[in-house]
mmCIF file of C-alpha atoms in Angstrom:
data_model
loop_
_atom_site.group_PDB
_atom_site.id
_atom_site.type_symbol
_atom_site.label_atom_id
_atom_site.label_comp_id
_atom_site.label_asym_id
_atom_site.label_seq_id
_atom_site.Cartn_x
_atom_site.Cartn_y
_atom_site.Cartn_z
ATOM 1 C CA MET F 5 -75.451 -116.297 -54.673
ATOM 2 C CA THR F 6 -77.113 -113.587 -56.672
ATOM 3 C CA SER F 7 -75.247 -111.590 -59.244
ATOM 4 C CA THR F 8 -75.907 -108.031 -60.256
ATOM 5 C CA GLU F 9 -73.857 -108.487 -63.421
ATOM 6 C CA GLU F 10 -75.746 -108.131 -66.640
ATOM 7 C CA LYS F 11 -75.608 -111.417 -68.517
ATOM 8 C CA ALA F 12 -75.176 -111.562 -72.277
ATOM 9 C CA THR F 13 -78.230 -112.556 -74.266
ATOM 10 C CA ILE F 14 -78.014 -115.932 -75.850
ATOM 11 C CA GLU F 15 -79.438 -115.981 -79.362
ATOM 12 C CA ILE F 16 -80.011 -119.275 -81.107
ATOM 13 C CA ASP F 17 -82.293 -120.242 -84.005
ATOM 14 C CA LEU F 18 -82.753 -123.936 -83.311
ATOM 15 C CA PRO F 19 -81.097 -125.904 -80.513
ATOM 16 C CA ASP F 20 -78.385 -128.272 -81.616
ATOM 17 C CA ASP F 21 -79.630 -131.649 -80.382
ATOM 18 C CA SER F 22 -76.299 -133.444 -81.060
ATOM 19 C CA PHE F 23 -74.794 -132.233 -77.738
ATOM 20 C CA VAL F 24 -77.821 -133.511 -75.801
ATOM 21 C CA GLN F 25 -77.539 -136.861 -77.588
ATOM 22 C CA MET F 26 -73.852 -137.056 -76.707
ATOM 23 C CA ILE F 27 -74.614 -136.395 -73.011
ATOM 24 C CA LYS F 28 -77.376 -139.063 -73.043
ATOM 25 C CA LYS F 29 -75.012 -141.611 -74.565
ATOM 26 C CA ILE F 30 -72.103 -140.819 -72.183
ATOM 27 C CA GLY F 31 -74.067 -140.977 -68.972
ATOM 28 C CA GLY F 32 -76.932 -138.514 -68.661
ATOM 29 C CA PRO F 33 -79.801 -140.385 -70.289
ATOM 30 C CA ASN F 34 -82.524 -138.498 -68.486
ATOM 31 C CA ILE F 35 -81.363 -134.953 -69.241
ATOM 32 C CA GLN F 36 -84.405 -134.164 -71.411
ATOM 33 C CA SER F 37 -86.698 -134.843 -68.454
ATOM 34 C CA CYS F 38 -85.454 -131.613 -66.818
ATOM 35 C CA TYR F 39 -88.163 -128.978 -66.646
ATOM 36 C CA GLN F 40 -85.935 -126.371 -64.908
ATOM 37 C CA CYS F 41 -87.586 -126.462 -61.498
ATOM 38 C CA GLY F 42 -84.377 -125.390 -59.793
ATOM 39 C CA THR F 43 -84.342 -128.079 -57.120
ATOM 40 C CA CYS F 44 -80.800 -129.103 -58.121
ATOM 41 C CA SER F 45 -79.382 -125.571 -57.849
ATOM 42 C CA GLY F 46 -81.367 -124.821 -54.709
ATOM 43 C CA SER F 47 -80.013 -127.852 -52.883
ATOM 44 C CA CYS F 48 -76.423 -127.672 -54.109
ATOM 45 C CA PRO F 49 -73.851 -127.039 -51.354
ATOM 46 C CA ALA F 50 -71.263 -125.839 -53.913
ATOM 47 C CA GLY F 51 -73.838 -123.465 -55.445
ATOM 48 C CA ALA F 52 -74.510 -121.959 -52.033
ATOM 49 C CA ARG F 53 -70.864 -120.776 -51.884
ATOM 50 C CA THR F 54 -70.019 -120.098 -55.536
ATOM 51 C CA ASN F 55 -71.618 -119.015 -58.790
ATOM 52 C CA TYR F 56 -72.273 -122.646 -59.708
ATOM 53 C CA LEU F 57 -75.771 -123.378 -60.964
ATOM 54 C CA VAL F 58 -76.461 -126.985 -61.927
ATOM 55 C CA ARG F 59 -79.700 -125.845 -63.523
ATOM 56 C CA GLY F 60 -77.844 -123.308 -65.672
ATOM 57 C CA ILE F 61 -75.438 -125.855 -67.086
ATOM 58 C CA ILE F 62 -78.240 -128.296 -67.834
ATOM 59 C CA ARG F 63 -80.249 -125.514 -69.502
ATOM 60 C CA LYS F 64 -77.289 -124.568 -71.712
ATOM 61 C CA ALA F 65 -76.805 -128.238 -72.592
ATOM 62 C CA LEU F 66 -80.495 -128.572 -73.533
ATOM 63 C CA LEU F 67 -80.093 -125.532 -75.768
ATOM 64 C CA GLY F 68 -77.190 -127.208 -77.510
ATOM 65 C CA LEU F 69 -74.646 -124.664 -76.231
ATOM 66 C CA LYS F 70 -71.833 -127.177 -76.091
ATOM 67 C CA GLU F 71 -68.884 -124.753 -76.108
ATOM 68 C CA GLN F 72 -70.364 -122.679 -73.296
ATOM 69 C CA CYS F 73 -70.922 -125.798 -71.179
ATOM 70 C CA ILE F 74 -67.582 -127.515 -71.703
ATOM 71 C CA SER F 75 -65.515 -124.373 -71.263
ATOM 72 C CA ALA F 76 -67.314 -123.191 -68.132
ATOM 73 C CA LYS F 77 -65.079 -123.238 -65.081
ATOM 74 C CA GLU F 78 -68.187 -123.745 -62.957
ATOM 75 C CA LEU F 79 -68.582 -127.183 -64.465
ATOM 76 C CA TRP F 80 -65.730 -128.280 -62.200
ATOM 77 C CA TYR F 81 -67.297 -126.804 -59.008
ATOM 78 C CA CYS F 82 -69.562 -129.816 -58.533
ATOM 79 C CA THR F 83 -68.279 -132.010 -55.696
ATOM 80 C CA THR F 84 -70.414 -134.939 -56.831
ATOM 81 C CA CYS F 85 -72.231 -135.136 -53.457
ATOM 82 C CA TYR F 86 -75.367 -136.313 -55.290
ATOM 83 C CA THR F 87 -77.722 -134.037 -53.322
ATOM 84 C CA CYS F 88 -79.208 -132.729 -56.512
ATOM 85 C CA THR F 89 -79.673 -136.309 -57.767
ATOM 86 C CA ASP F 90 -81.389 -137.352 -54.572
ATOM 87 C CA ARG F 91 -83.786 -134.444 -54.712
ATOM 88 C CA CYS F 92 -84.538 -134.220 -58.448
ATOM 89 C CA PRO F 93 -88.330 -134.713 -58.947
ATOM 90 C CA GLN F 94 -87.792 -135.802 -62.570
ATOM 91 C CA ASP F 95 -84.990 -138.333 -61.965
ATOM 92 C CA VAL F 96 -82.708 -136.338 -64.281
ATOM 93 C CA LYS F 97 -79.677 -137.443 -62.243
ATOM 94 C CA PRO F 98 -77.960 -134.044 -62.508
ATOM 95 C CA THR F 99 -74.703 -135.364 -61.062
ATOM 96 C CA ASP F 100 -74.480 -137.907 -63.884
ATOM 97 C CA VAL F 101 -75.233 -135.193 -66.377
ATOM 98 C CA ILE F 102 -72.490 -133.012 -65.019
ATOM 99 C CA LYS F 103 -70.009 -135.952 -65.053
ATOM 100 C CA ALA F 104 -70.998 -136.692 -68.678
ATOM 101 C CA ILE F 105 -70.416 -133.062 -69.668
ATOM 102 C CA ARG F 106 -67.049 -133.168 -67.841
ATOM 103 C CA ASN F 107 -66.083 -136.237 -69.853
ATOM 104 C CA ILE F 108 -66.864 -134.402 -73.077
ATOM 105 C CA ALA F 109 -64.971 -131.380 -71.779
ATOM 106 C CA VAL F 110 -61.838 -133.414 -70.966
ATOM 107 C CA ALA F 111 -61.957 -135.173 -74.330
ATOM 108 C CA GLU F 112 -61.967 -131.756 -75.970
ATOM 109 C CA GLY F 113 -59.139 -130.372 -73.873
ATOM 110 C CA TYR F 114 -60.977 -128.542 -71.119
ATOM 111 C CA MET F 115 -59.994 -129.287 -67.517
ATOM 112 C CA LEU F 116 -59.124 -126.982 -64.631
ATOM 113 C CA VAL F 117 -55.420 -127.129 -63.724
ATOM 114 C CA PRO F 118 -56.061 -128.494 -60.197
ATOM 115 C CA HIS F 119 -58.020 -131.411 -61.620
ATOM 116 C CA GLN F 120 -55.308 -132.018 -64.171
ATOM 117 C CA LYS F 121 -52.621 -132.005 -61.479
ATOM 118 C CA THR F 122 -54.612 -134.454 -59.366
ATOM 119 C CA ALA F 123 -54.906 -136.878 -62.328
ATOM 120 C CA GLN F 124 -51.164 -136.489 -62.997
ATOM 121 C CA LYS F 125 -50.417 -137.326 -59.293
ATOM 122 C CA VAL F 126 -52.573 -140.465 -59.516
ATOM 123 C CA LEU F 127 -50.591 -141.590 -62.569
ATOM 124 C CA GLN F 128 -47.291 -140.733 -60.923
ATOM 125 C CA ALA F 129 -47.881 -142.137 -57.429
ATOM 126 C CA GLY F 130 -50.989 -144.315 -57.549
ATOM 127 C CA HIS F 131 -53.100 -141.985 -55.403
ATOM 128 C CA ALA F 132 -54.269 -138.381 -55.578
ATOM 129 C CA VAL F 133 -52.819 -137.611 -52.188
ATOM 130 C CA PRO F 134 -49.822 -139.879 -51.702
ATOM 131 C CA LEU F 135 -48.337 -139.976 -48.271
ATOM 132 C CA ASP F 136 -45.010 -141.334 -49.441
ATOM 133 C CA SER F 137 -42.547 -138.956 -47.822
ATOM 134 C CA GLU F 138 -40.448 -140.141 -44.898
ATOM 135 C CA SER F 139 -42.073 -137.588 -42.540
ATOM 136 C CA TRP F 140 -45.611 -138.749 -43.402
ATOM 137 C CA GLN F 141 -44.639 -142.346 -43.036
ATOM 138 C CA ASN F 142 -43.062 -141.666 -39.658
ATOM 139 C CA LEU F 143 -46.127 -139.817 -38.469
ATOM 140 C CA ARG F 144 -48.457 -142.631 -39.613
ATOM 141 C CA GLU F 145 -46.281 -145.151 -37.777
ATOM 142 C CA LYS F 146 -46.191 -142.968 -34.666
ATOM 143 C CA VAL F 147 -50.015 -142.959 -34.441
ATOM 144 C CA GLY F 148 -50.289 -146.729 -35.006
ATOM 145 C CA LEU F 149 -50.978 -146.828 -38.749
ATOM 146 C CA GLU F 150 -49.129 -148.666 -41.423
ATOM 147 C CA ARG F 151 -46.305 -146.553 -42.893
ATOM 148 C CA VAL F 152 -47.902 -146.582 -46.345
ATOM 149 C CA PRO F 153 -51.655 -146.331 -46.742
ATOM 150 C CA PRO F 154 -53.571 -149.259 -48.245
ATOM 151 C CA ASN F 155 -53.993 -147.770 -51.683
ATOM 152 C CA ALA F 156 -52.288 -148.209 -55.038
ATOM 153 C CA SER F 157 -49.263 -146.212 -53.835
ATOM 154 C CA ARG F 158 -48.308 -149.269 -51.747
ATOM 155 C CA TYR F 159 -48.109 -151.443 -54.872
ATOM 156 C CA PRO F 160 -45.760 -150.451 -57.663
ATOM 157 C CA GLU F 161 -47.333 -153.039 -59.955
ATOM 158 C CA ALA F 162 -50.728 -151.369 -59.418
ATOM 159 C CA ILE F 163 -49.293 -147.990 -60.348
ATOM 160 C CA GLU F 164 -47.820 -149.487 -63.462
ATOM 161 C CA GLU F 165 -51.192 -150.955 -64.377
ATOM 162 C CA LEU F 166 -52.819 -147.545 -63.920
ATOM 163 C CA ARG F 167 -50.274 -146.087 -66.263
ATOM 164 C CA LYS F 168 -50.901 -148.771 -68.834
ATOM 165 C CA ILE F 169 -54.666 -148.199 -68.726
ATOM 166 C CA ALA F 170 -54.112 -144.394 -68.975
ATOM 167 C CA LYS F 171 -51.820 -144.864 -71.985
ATOM 168 C CA LYS F 172 -54.155 -147.360 -73.730
ATOM 169 C CA THR F 173 -57.181 -145.079 -73.235
ATOM 170 C CA GLY F 174 -55.351 -141.845 -74.027
ATOM 171 C CA PHE F 175 -56.057 -140.465 -70.586
ATOM 172 C CA ASP F 176 -52.367 -139.750 -70.023
ATOM 173 C CA ARG F 177 -52.406 -137.385 -73.008
ATOM 174 C CA LEU F 178 -55.634 -135.698 -71.794
ATOM 175 C CA VAL F 179 -54.027 -134.787 -68.436
ATOM 176 C CA ALA F 180 -50.554 -133.971 -69.775
ATOM 177 C CA GLU F 181 -49.109 -130.605 -68.870
ATOM 178 C CA LYS F 182 -50.666 -127.842 -70.931
ATOM 179 C CA GLU F 183 -51.942 -124.354 -70.413
ATOM 180 C CA GLU F 184 -55.374 -123.893 -68.894
ATOM 181 C CA LYS F 185 -58.117 -123.086 -71.436
#
């Protein structure tokens, strides 16, 4: 998708390497191998339908533009299909880089509301899409499936374990109701 909007010029004296080091440590160890060939963006199914450019986020990260990366709504457009990772000629593993940046973003309070609500649903019901209503259970039974799907929502003790892990790691606070940044 091409934009005719004029983009603001980014002015920096020296790139802040601390953001790159953080990404490398969290899960994107090959980020500095990126030479901006564009294969990731060119092969991205999400990028074909939105303004999401994997290459752009990686470039901003390499320039140390942490705030611009972690606050970008486009960061959450990645579906983690791994097409970019499969095709990257430099083994940058762009999907892992995006996930690392997302982890940093969440830790600093940035998350799109739909993602936040999905995480809340997992903590509440044990699954992102619980089929726990009577009508869903009846429909599942009618088509020959077990009334409750074989996921954590079937096991209250598993849901409680998820909640304990979320509390111990602070994830419950990260996904708590708050206004979108």
